[in-house]
Short mmCIF file of C-alpha atoms in Angstrom, two decimals:
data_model
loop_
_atom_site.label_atom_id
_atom_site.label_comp_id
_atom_site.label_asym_id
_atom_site.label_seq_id
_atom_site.Cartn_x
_atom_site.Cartn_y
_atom_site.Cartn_z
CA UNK S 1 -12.22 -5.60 -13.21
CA UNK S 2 -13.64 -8.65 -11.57
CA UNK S 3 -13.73 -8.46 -7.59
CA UNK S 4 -13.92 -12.62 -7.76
CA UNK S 5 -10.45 -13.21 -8.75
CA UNK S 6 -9.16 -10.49 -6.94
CA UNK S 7 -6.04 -11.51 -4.51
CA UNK S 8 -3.81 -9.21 -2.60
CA UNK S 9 -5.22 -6.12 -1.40
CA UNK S 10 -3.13 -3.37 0.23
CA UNK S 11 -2.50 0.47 0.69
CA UNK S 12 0.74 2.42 1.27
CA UNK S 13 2.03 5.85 1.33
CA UNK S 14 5.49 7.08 -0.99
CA UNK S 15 8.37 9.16 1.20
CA UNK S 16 6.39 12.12 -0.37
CA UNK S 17 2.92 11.28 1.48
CA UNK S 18 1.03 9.67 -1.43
CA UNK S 19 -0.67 7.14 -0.96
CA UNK S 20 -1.75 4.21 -2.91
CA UNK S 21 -4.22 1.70 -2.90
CA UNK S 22 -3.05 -1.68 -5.04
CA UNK S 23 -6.17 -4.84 -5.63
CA UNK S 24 -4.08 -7.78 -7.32
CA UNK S 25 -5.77 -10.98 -9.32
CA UNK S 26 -4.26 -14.30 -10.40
CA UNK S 27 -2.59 -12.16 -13.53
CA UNK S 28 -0.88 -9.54 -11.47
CA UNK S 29 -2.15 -6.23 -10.50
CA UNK S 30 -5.92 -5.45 -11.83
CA UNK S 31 -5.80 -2.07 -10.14
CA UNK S 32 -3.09 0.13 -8.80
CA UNK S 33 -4.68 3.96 -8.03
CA UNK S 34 -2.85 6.85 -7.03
CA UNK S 35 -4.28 9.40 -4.44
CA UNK S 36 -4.40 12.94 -6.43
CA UNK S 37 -4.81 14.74 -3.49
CA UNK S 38 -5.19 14.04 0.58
CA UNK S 39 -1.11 13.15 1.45
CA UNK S 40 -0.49 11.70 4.75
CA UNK S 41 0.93 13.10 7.30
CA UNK S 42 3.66 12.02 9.86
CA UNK S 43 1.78 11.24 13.54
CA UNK S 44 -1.69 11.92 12.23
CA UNK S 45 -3.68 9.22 11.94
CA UNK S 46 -6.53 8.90 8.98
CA UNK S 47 -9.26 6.94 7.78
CA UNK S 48 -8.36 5.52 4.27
CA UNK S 49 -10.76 3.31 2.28
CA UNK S 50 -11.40 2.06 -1.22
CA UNK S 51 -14.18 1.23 -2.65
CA UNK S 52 -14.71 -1.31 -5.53
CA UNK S 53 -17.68 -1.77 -8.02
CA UNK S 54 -17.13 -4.37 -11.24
CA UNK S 55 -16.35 -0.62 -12.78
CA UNK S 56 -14.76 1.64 -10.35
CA UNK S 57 -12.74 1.96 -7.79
CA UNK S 58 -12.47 5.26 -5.46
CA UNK S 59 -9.90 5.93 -2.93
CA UNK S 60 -10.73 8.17 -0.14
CA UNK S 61 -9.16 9.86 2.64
CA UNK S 62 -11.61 10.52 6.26
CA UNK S 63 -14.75 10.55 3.89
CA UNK S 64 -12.87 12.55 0.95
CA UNK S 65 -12.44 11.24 -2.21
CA UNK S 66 -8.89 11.57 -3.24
CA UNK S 67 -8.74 8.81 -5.96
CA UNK S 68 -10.46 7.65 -9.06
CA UNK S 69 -9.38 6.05 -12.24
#
């Protein structure tokens, strides 16, 4: 994964909760990572972040981790 090229970067939640955090590049999408656990709610608000290395990427939730490759 290089951060250098990397394009689009968004997060979204399914109509089950889920949510998603997707880091394009100039090929398409480099990284698309699915929360395991910490679904969203309607009307509550939360914190969501990812964080990217040139290995990993971790999705969390108000300071929880609830996604890695």
């Amino acid at each position: 994964l290089s951060l250098h090229d990397a394009l689009p970067i968004f997060f979204y939640v399914n109509n089950s909760g889920v949510w998603y955090f997707r880091l394009g590049n100039t090929l398409g999408t480099a990284v698309n990572l699915v929360a395991t656990n910490g679904a969203a709610s309607a009307g509550v608000w939360q914190h969501i972040v990812a964080t990217c290395s040139n290995t990993n990427v971790n999705l969390y939730a108000n300071g929880v981790l609830i996604g890695a490759p």
